[in-house]
Every structure is written in structure tokens, then in C-alpha cells.
Coordinates of C-alpha atoms and ligand atoms in Angstrom, one line a residue:
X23 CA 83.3 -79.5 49.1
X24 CA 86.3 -82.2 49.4
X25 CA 85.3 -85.4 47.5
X26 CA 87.8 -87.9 47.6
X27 CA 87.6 -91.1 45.3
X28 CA 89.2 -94.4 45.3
X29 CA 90.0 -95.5 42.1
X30 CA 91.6 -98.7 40.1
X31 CA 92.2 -97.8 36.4
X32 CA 89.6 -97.0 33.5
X33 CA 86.0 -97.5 35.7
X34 CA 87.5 -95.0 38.4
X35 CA 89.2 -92.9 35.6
X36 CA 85.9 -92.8 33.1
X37 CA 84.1 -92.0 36.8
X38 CA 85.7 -89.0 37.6
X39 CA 86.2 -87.6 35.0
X40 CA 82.1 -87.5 34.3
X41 CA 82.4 -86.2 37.9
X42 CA 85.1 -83.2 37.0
X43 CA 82.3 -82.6 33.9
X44 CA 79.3 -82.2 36.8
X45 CA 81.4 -80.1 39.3
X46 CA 82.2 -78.1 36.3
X47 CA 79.0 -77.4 34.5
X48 CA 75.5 -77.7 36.0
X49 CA 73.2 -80.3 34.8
X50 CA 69.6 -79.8 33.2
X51 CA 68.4 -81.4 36.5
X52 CA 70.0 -78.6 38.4
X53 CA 72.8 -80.4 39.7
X54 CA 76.3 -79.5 39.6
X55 CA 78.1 -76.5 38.9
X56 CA 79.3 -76.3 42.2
X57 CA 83.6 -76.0 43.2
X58 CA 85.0 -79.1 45.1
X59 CA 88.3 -80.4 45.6
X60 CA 88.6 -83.7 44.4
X61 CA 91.2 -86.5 45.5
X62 CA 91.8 -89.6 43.8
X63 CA 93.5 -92.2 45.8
X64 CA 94.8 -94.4 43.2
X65 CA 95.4 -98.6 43.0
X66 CA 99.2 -99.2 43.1
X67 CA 98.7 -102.8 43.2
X68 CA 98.9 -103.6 39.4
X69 CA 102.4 -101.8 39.1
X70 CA 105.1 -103.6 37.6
X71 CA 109.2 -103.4 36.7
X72 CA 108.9 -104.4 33.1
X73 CA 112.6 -103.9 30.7
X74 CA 113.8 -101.8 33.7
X75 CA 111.1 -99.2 34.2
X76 CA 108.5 -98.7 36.6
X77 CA 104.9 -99.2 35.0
X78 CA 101.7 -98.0 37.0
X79 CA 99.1 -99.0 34.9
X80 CA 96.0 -97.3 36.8
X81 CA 97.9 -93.9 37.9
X82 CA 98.9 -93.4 33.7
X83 CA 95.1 -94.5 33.1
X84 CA 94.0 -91.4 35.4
X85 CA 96.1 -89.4 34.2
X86 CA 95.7 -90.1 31.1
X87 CA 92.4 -90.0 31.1
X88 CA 92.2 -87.2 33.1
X89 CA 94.7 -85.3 31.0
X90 CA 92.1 -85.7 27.8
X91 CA 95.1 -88.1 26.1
X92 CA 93.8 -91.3 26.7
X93 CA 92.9 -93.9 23.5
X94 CA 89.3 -93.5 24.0
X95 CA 87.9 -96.5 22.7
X96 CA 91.0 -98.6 24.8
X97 CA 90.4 -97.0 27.7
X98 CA 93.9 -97.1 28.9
X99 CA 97.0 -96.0 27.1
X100 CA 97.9 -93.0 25.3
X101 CA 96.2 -91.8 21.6
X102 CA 98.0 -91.3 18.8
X103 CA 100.3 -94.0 20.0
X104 CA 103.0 -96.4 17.9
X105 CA 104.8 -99.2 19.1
X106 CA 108.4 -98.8 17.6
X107 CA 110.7 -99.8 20.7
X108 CA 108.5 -102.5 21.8
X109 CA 108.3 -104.4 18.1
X110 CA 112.2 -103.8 18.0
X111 CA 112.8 -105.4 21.8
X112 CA 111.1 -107.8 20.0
X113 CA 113.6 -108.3 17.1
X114 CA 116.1 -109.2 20.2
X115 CA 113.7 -111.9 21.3
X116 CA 113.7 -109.7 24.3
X117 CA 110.5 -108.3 26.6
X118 CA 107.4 -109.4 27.7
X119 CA 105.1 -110.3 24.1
X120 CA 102.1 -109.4 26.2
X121 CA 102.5 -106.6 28.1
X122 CA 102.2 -103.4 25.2
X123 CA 104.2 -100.7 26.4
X124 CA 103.8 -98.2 23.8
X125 CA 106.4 -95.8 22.6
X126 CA 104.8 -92.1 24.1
X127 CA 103.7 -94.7 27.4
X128 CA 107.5 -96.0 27.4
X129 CA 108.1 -91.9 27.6
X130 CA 106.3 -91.8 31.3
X131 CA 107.9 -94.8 32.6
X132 CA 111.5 -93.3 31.6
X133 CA 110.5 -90.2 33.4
X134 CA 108.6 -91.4 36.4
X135 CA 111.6 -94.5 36.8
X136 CA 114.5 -91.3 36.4
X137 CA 112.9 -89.5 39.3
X138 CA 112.1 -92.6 41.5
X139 CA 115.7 -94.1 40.9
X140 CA 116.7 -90.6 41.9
X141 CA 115.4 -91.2 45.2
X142 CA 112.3 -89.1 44.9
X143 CA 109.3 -91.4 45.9
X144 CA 105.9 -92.4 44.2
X145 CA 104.0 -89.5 45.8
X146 CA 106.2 -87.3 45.1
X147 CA 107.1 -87.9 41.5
X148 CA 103.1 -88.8 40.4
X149 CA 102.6 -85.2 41.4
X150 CA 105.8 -83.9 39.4
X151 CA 104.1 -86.2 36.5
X152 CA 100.7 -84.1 36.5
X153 CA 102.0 -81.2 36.8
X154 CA 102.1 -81.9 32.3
X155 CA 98.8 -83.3 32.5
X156 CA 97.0 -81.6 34.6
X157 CA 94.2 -83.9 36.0
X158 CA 92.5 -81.6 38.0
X159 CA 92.2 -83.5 40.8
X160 CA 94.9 -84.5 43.2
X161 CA 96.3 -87.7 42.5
X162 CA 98.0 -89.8 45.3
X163 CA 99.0 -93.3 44.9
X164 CA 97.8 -95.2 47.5
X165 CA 101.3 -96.1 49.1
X166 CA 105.1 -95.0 48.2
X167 CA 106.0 -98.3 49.1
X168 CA 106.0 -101.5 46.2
X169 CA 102.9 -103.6 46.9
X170 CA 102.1 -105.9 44.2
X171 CA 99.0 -107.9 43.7
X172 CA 99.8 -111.6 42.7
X173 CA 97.8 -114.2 42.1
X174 CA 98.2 -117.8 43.5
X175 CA 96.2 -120.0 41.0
X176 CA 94.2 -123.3 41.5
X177 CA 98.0 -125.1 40.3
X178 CA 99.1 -123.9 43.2
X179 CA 101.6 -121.5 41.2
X180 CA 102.5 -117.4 41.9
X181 CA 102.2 -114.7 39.5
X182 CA 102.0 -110.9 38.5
X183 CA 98.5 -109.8 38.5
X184 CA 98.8 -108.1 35.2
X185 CA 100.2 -111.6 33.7
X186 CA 97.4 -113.5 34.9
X187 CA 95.1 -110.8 33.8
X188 CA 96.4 -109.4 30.3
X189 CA 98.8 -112.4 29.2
X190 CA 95.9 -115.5 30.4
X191 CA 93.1 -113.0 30.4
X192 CA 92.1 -114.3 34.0
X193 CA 91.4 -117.7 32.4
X194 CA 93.1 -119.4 35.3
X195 CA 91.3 -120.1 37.9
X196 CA 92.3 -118.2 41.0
X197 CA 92.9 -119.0 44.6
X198 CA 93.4 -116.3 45.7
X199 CA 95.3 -112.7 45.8
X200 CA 98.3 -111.9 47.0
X201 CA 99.6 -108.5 48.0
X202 CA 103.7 -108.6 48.0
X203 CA 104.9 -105.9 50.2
X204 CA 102.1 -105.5 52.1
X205 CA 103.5 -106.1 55.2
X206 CA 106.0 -103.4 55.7
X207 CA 103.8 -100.7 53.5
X208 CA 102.2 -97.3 54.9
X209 CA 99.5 -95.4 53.1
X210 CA 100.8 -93.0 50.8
X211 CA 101.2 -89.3 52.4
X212 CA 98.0 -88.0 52.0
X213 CA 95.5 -90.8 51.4
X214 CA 94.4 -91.1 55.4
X215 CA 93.7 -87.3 55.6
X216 CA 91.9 -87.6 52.5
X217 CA 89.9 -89.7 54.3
X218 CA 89.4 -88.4 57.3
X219 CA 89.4 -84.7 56.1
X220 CA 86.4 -85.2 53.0
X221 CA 82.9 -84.6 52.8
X222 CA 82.6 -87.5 50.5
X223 CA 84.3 -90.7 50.0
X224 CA 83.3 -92.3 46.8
X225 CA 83.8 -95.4 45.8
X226 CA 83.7 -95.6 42.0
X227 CA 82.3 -98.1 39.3
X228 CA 86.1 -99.9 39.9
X229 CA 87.3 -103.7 40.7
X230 CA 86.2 -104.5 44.3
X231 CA 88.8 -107.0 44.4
X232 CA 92.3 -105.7 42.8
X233 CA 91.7 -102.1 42.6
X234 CA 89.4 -101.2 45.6
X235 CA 90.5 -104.0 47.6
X236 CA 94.1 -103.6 47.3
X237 CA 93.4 -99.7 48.5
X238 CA 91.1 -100.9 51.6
X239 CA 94.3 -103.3 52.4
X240 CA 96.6 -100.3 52.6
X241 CA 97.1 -100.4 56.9
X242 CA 94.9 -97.3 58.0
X243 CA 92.8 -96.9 54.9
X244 CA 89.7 -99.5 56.0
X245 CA 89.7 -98.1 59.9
X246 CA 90.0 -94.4 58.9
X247 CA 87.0 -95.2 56.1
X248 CA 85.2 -96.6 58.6
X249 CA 85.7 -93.9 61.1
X250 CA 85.4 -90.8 58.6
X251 CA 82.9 -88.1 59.1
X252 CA 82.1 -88.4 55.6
X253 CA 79.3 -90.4 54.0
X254 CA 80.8 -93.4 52.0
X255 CA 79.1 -94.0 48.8
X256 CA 79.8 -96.1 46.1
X257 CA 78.8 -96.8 42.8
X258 CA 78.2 -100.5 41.4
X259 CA 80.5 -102.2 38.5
X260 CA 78.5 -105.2 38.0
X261 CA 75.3 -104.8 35.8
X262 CA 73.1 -107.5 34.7
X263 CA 75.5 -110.1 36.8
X264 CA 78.7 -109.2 35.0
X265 CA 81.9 -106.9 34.4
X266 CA 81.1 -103.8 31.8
X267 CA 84.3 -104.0 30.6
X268 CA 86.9 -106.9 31.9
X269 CA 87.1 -109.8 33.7
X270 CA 86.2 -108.9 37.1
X271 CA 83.8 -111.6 37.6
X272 CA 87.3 -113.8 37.6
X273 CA 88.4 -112.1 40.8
X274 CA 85.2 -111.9 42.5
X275 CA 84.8 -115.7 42.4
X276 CA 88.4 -116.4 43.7
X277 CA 87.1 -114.7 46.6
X278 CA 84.0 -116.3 46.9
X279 CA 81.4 -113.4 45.8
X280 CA 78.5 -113.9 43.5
X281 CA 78.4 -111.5 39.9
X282 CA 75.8 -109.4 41.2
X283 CA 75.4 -105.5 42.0
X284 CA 73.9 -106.7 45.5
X285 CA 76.9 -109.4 46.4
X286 CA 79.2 -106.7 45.9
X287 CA 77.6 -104.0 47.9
X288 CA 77.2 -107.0 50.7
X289 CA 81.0 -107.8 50.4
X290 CA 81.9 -103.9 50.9
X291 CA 79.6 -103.8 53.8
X292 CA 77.6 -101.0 55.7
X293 CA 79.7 -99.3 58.1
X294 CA 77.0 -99.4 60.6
X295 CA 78.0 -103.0 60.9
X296 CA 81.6 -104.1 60.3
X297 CA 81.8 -102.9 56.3
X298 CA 83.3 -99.7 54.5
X299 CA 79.7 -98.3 52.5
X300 CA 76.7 -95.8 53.6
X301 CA 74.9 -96.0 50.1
X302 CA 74.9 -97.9 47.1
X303 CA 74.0 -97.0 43.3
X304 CA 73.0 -99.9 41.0
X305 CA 71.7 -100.0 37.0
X306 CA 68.2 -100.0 36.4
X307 CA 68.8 -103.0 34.5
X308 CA 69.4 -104.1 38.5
X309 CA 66.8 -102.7 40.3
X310 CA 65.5 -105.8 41.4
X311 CA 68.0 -105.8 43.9
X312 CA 67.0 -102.2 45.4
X313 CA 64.1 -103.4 47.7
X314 CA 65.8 -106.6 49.5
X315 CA 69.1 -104.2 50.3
X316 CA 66.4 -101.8 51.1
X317 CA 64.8 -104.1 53.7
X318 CA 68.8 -104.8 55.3
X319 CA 68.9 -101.2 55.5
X320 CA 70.7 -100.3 52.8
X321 CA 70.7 -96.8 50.8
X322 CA 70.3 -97.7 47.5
X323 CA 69.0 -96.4 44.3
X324 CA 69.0 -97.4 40.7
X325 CA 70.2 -95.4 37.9
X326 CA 71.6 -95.6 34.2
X327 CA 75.2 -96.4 35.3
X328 CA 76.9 -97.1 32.3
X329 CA 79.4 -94.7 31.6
X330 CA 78.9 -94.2 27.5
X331 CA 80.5 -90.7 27.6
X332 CA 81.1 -87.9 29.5
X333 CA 77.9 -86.2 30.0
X334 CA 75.6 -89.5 30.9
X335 CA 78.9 -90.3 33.6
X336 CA 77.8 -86.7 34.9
X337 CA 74.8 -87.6 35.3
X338 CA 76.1 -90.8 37.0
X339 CA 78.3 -88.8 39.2
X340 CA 75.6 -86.4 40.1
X341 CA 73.0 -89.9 40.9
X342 CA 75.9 -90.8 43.5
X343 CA 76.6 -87.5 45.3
X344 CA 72.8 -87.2 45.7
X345 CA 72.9 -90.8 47.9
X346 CA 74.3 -88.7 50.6
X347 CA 70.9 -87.4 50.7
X348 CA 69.4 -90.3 51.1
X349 CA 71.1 -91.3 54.3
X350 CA 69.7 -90.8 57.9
Ligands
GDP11 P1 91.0 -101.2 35.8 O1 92.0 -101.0 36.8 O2 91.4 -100.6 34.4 O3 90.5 -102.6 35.7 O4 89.8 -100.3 36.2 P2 88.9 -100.2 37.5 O5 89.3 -101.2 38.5 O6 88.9 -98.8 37.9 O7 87.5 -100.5 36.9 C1 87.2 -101.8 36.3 C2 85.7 -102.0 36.5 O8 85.0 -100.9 35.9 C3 85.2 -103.3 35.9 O9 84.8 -104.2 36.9 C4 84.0 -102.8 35.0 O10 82.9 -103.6 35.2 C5 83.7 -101.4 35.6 N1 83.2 -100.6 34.5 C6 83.8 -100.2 33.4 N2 82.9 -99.4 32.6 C7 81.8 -99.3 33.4 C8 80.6 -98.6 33.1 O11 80.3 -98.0 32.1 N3 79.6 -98.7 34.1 C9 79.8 -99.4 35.3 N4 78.8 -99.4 36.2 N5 81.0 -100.0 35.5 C10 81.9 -100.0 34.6
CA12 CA1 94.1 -101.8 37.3

């Protein structure tokens, strides 16, 4: 089995790594156990030059994560971690104050900005990255080329994504998103075949707008989702009308859509009409929503969703694959 997922940072990280933990050991249910080849198409959109080095915030997250060195209770970031060279930039007046770029992180950006100023791009070096962490899945960025999300706010003004969302913590309201570069970018070699070529396509517990959306904006990716073979199912990151962890809710009303586990699956869309989804996953704490999606046609279900560790985002992971079963 080929499962491929699209993934922003620490909900599509946390996600499949529960689902590496099912596909590894079989579940009391019965589920599980079984071998699959997992892809992880990864959000490129939040990446950033910051003191000279290339940062990709939600590849290090996965592999991170993935690579069982990730500060657990962060979610991003690596454990263990200090922060000498970024508190003695500091002592320059140099660097960004808000941006932490710790000193075993700053290690990764050296080594990933070496190979790419050598000429050797994104793919290419993400994979020579892993090859020390050893994710277990196969991690493709979503494009080689720089697309950056920015942010146009209600002043009218242009920034970074990551400085609107760690430096103002999304507290300014948003027009809308821009994604720099998207113009002349291709999707990353790789991504469309893991598209076209999977027996699942999930779409994890991430951001619809600046992790998921900035994939589905990739030329190809939306047309070859729609067109796949493979069920598309996804998994919902609003519970109870807001974020789990985050400010998503900021970007979802910049673009219009409501805080809500249905208004999300509605923006993604079935695919039998013009959207990218074939099945849906809410919380239980949400399952009022189940029967009116239910009534449009939608495959949903609800399910405990929140990913406290490992073995409950199994059983997660295991309450999406089984969608597919739902479908016609
Ligand atoms: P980021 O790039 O680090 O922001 O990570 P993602 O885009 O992959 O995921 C962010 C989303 O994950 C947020 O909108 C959260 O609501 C969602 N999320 C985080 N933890 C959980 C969880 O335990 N359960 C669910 N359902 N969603 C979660
Ligand atoms: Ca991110």
C-alpha cells in the first residue's frame, strides 16, 4: 500500500508519525500491522533566509519529529536544545529577536544552505538531510523552487508569513495570502506521481490555508488530486470551532471560512463536484456536523481526533484509512 500525505508542520508531523506507529504494530481493534510506503509531501511555503541560511520550518518539524528528536511538548524544534549563537547575534544588536533559531537547529540550516548554495536543490538535499534522521517515510518538499507565503494585512502592508505569525502571533488582521514565487514554480520531483501513483492521499489534521493550501497551489498538485485513482481523505484540524494548537482560525477568516470542522471540509470540497476530498474525519466533540455533511453526500465520521500521543494518533490514523471504506 502507497499512502501519501500532505503535510504543514507539527499537525501533519504528530499525524504521521501515529500513522508510521499503526503501519507498524497492529492495533487492539485489529487494525494495522500492515507494510505501506508512505510519502509526505511537505509545506515549503513558511521557508525563510534568516542571518544567511535557509530555514524550512515544516520539513525540520517532520523530520524532526519523525526522527524521534523533536522538543515534544514544543512540537517543533530540536530537544535538548540551547540558544548560544542566537543570544550572542544578539549581543551585536544583530538577527531577528523573534524568530528562535536554536544552536543544534542553526546546525541543519548550515548543512542544508552548504548543499543548496552548492547547487544541489531542495529535493535533493532534504533527502541527503534524512538520510541522519531517518523518517521512514519519503519526504519531498513540495517544490525545489522558493515560494514564500506572505501576508498582505488589513493596512494594506506585505510580510513573511512566519513574521506575521510568530513575531504578531496572527494578531493582524489579514487580507489575504500571498504566495511569492508562485508563478514560475513546478512541483517538486516526485510530488505529482505521489499523487497519481498512491492508494491513498491523506490529508492530515494540518492548516488548510498556509500548509495545505500552499501545497494545493503548487501548479499540477489540485488537478492531479482531483484526477488520482486514489481515495482522498482527510482529517479535520478544527475541533469545537477552533485551532488545537495555533492560530489557524486567523487564516481561515482572512479567507472568508467559518471555525468549524464542516466549513473546512466544504472549503476543501468533494471531488465529485469541483473540490479536492472523498471523506472527512471530525471530533466527536463535532459530531453534530456528521449528519448535515451526511445529507450533501459527504463521507464522514467522528472520532477522538486529538493527537495526545502516539498510540491514540494510531488510532486516529487507523479511523482515517478506514474512511476509504466508507466510500461508494
Ligand atoms: P504547522 O505548520 O506547525 O502550523 O502545522 P500544521 O499546518 O501541520 O498543523 C497545524 C494544525 O494542526 C492546526 O490548525 C491545529 O489545529 C492542528 N492540530 C494540532 N494538534 C492537533 C490535534 O491533536 N488534533 C487535531 N485534530 N488537530 C490538531
Ligand atoms: Ca508551517
Amino acid at each position: 500500500m502507497r499512502i501519501t500525505v500532505l503535510s504543514g508542520g507539527v499537525g501533519g508531523a504528530r499525524f504521521t508519525r501515529g500513522l508510521l506507529a499503526l503501519l507498524r504494530d497492529r492495533l487492539p481493534d485489529g487494525s494495522g500491522g500492515t507494510t505501506a510506503q508512505v510519502t509526505v509531501v511537505a509545506n515549503t511555503g513558511d521557508d525563510l533566509w534568516l542571518h544567511g541560511v535557509r530555514v524550512c520550518p515544516d520539513l525540520d518539524t517532520l523530520m524532526y519529529t519523525l526522527g524521534d528528536a523533536v522538543h515534544e511538548q514544543q512540537g517543533w524544534g530540536r530537544r535538548d536544545e540551547s540558544r548560544r549563537v542566537s543570544d550572542d547575534l544578539a549581543a551585536y544588536g544583530l538577527g531577528w529577536d523573534w524568530f528562535t533559531l536554536g544552536d543544534l537547529d542553526l546546525a541543519t540550516h548550515l548543512a542544508r544552505t552548504e548543499l543548496l548554495l552548492s547547487g544541489i536543490p531542495l529535493s535533493a538535499v532534504t533527502a541527503r538531510l534524512a538520510e541522519r534522521w531517518r523518517p521512514g517515510v519519503t519526504l519531498l518538499p513540495m517544490s525545489d523552487d522558493e515560494v514564500e507565503t506572505h501576508v498582505e494585512t488589513a493596512d494594506g502592508d506585505l510580510l513573511h508569513f512566519e513574521e506575521w505569525w510568530v513575531r504578531h502571533r496572527a494578531a493582524l488582521p489579514a487580507r489575504r495570502f500571498v504566495q511569492v514565487g508562485l508563478d514560475t514554480a513546478t512541483a517538486g520531483p516526485g510530488v505529482l506521481d505521489a499523487l497519481t501513483d498512491a492508494d491513498v492521499v491523506v490529508l492530515p489534521p494540518s492548516n488548510p490555508v498556509v500548509s495545505v493550501g500552499t501545497i494545493l497551489a503548487i501548479p499540477g498538485v489540485r488537478d492531479v488530486l482531483r484526477t488520482t485513482a486514489a481515495p482522498v481523505v482527510g482529517v479535520s484540524p478544527v475541533v469545537g470551532g477552533a485551532p488545537v494548537r495555533g492560530m489557524a482560525d486567523a487564516c481561515l477568516t482572512a479567507i472568508g471560512v467559518a471555525t468549524t470542522a464542516d466549513a473546512v471540509a466544504r472549503h476543501y470540497g468533494r471531488r465529485v463536484e469541483s473540490g479536492v476530498l472523498d471523506a472527512w474525519l471530525v471530533d466527536d466533540v463535532d459530531a453534530a456536523v456528521v449528519e448535515p455533511l451526511r445529507t450533501d453526500g459527504w463521507a464522514v465520521e467522528a472520532a477522538p481526533t486529538l493527537m495526545t500521543d502516539v498510540p491514540a494518533t494510531a488510532a486516529i490514523a487507523a479511523r482515517t484509512l478506514a474512511l476509504v471504506d466508507r466510500l461508494p
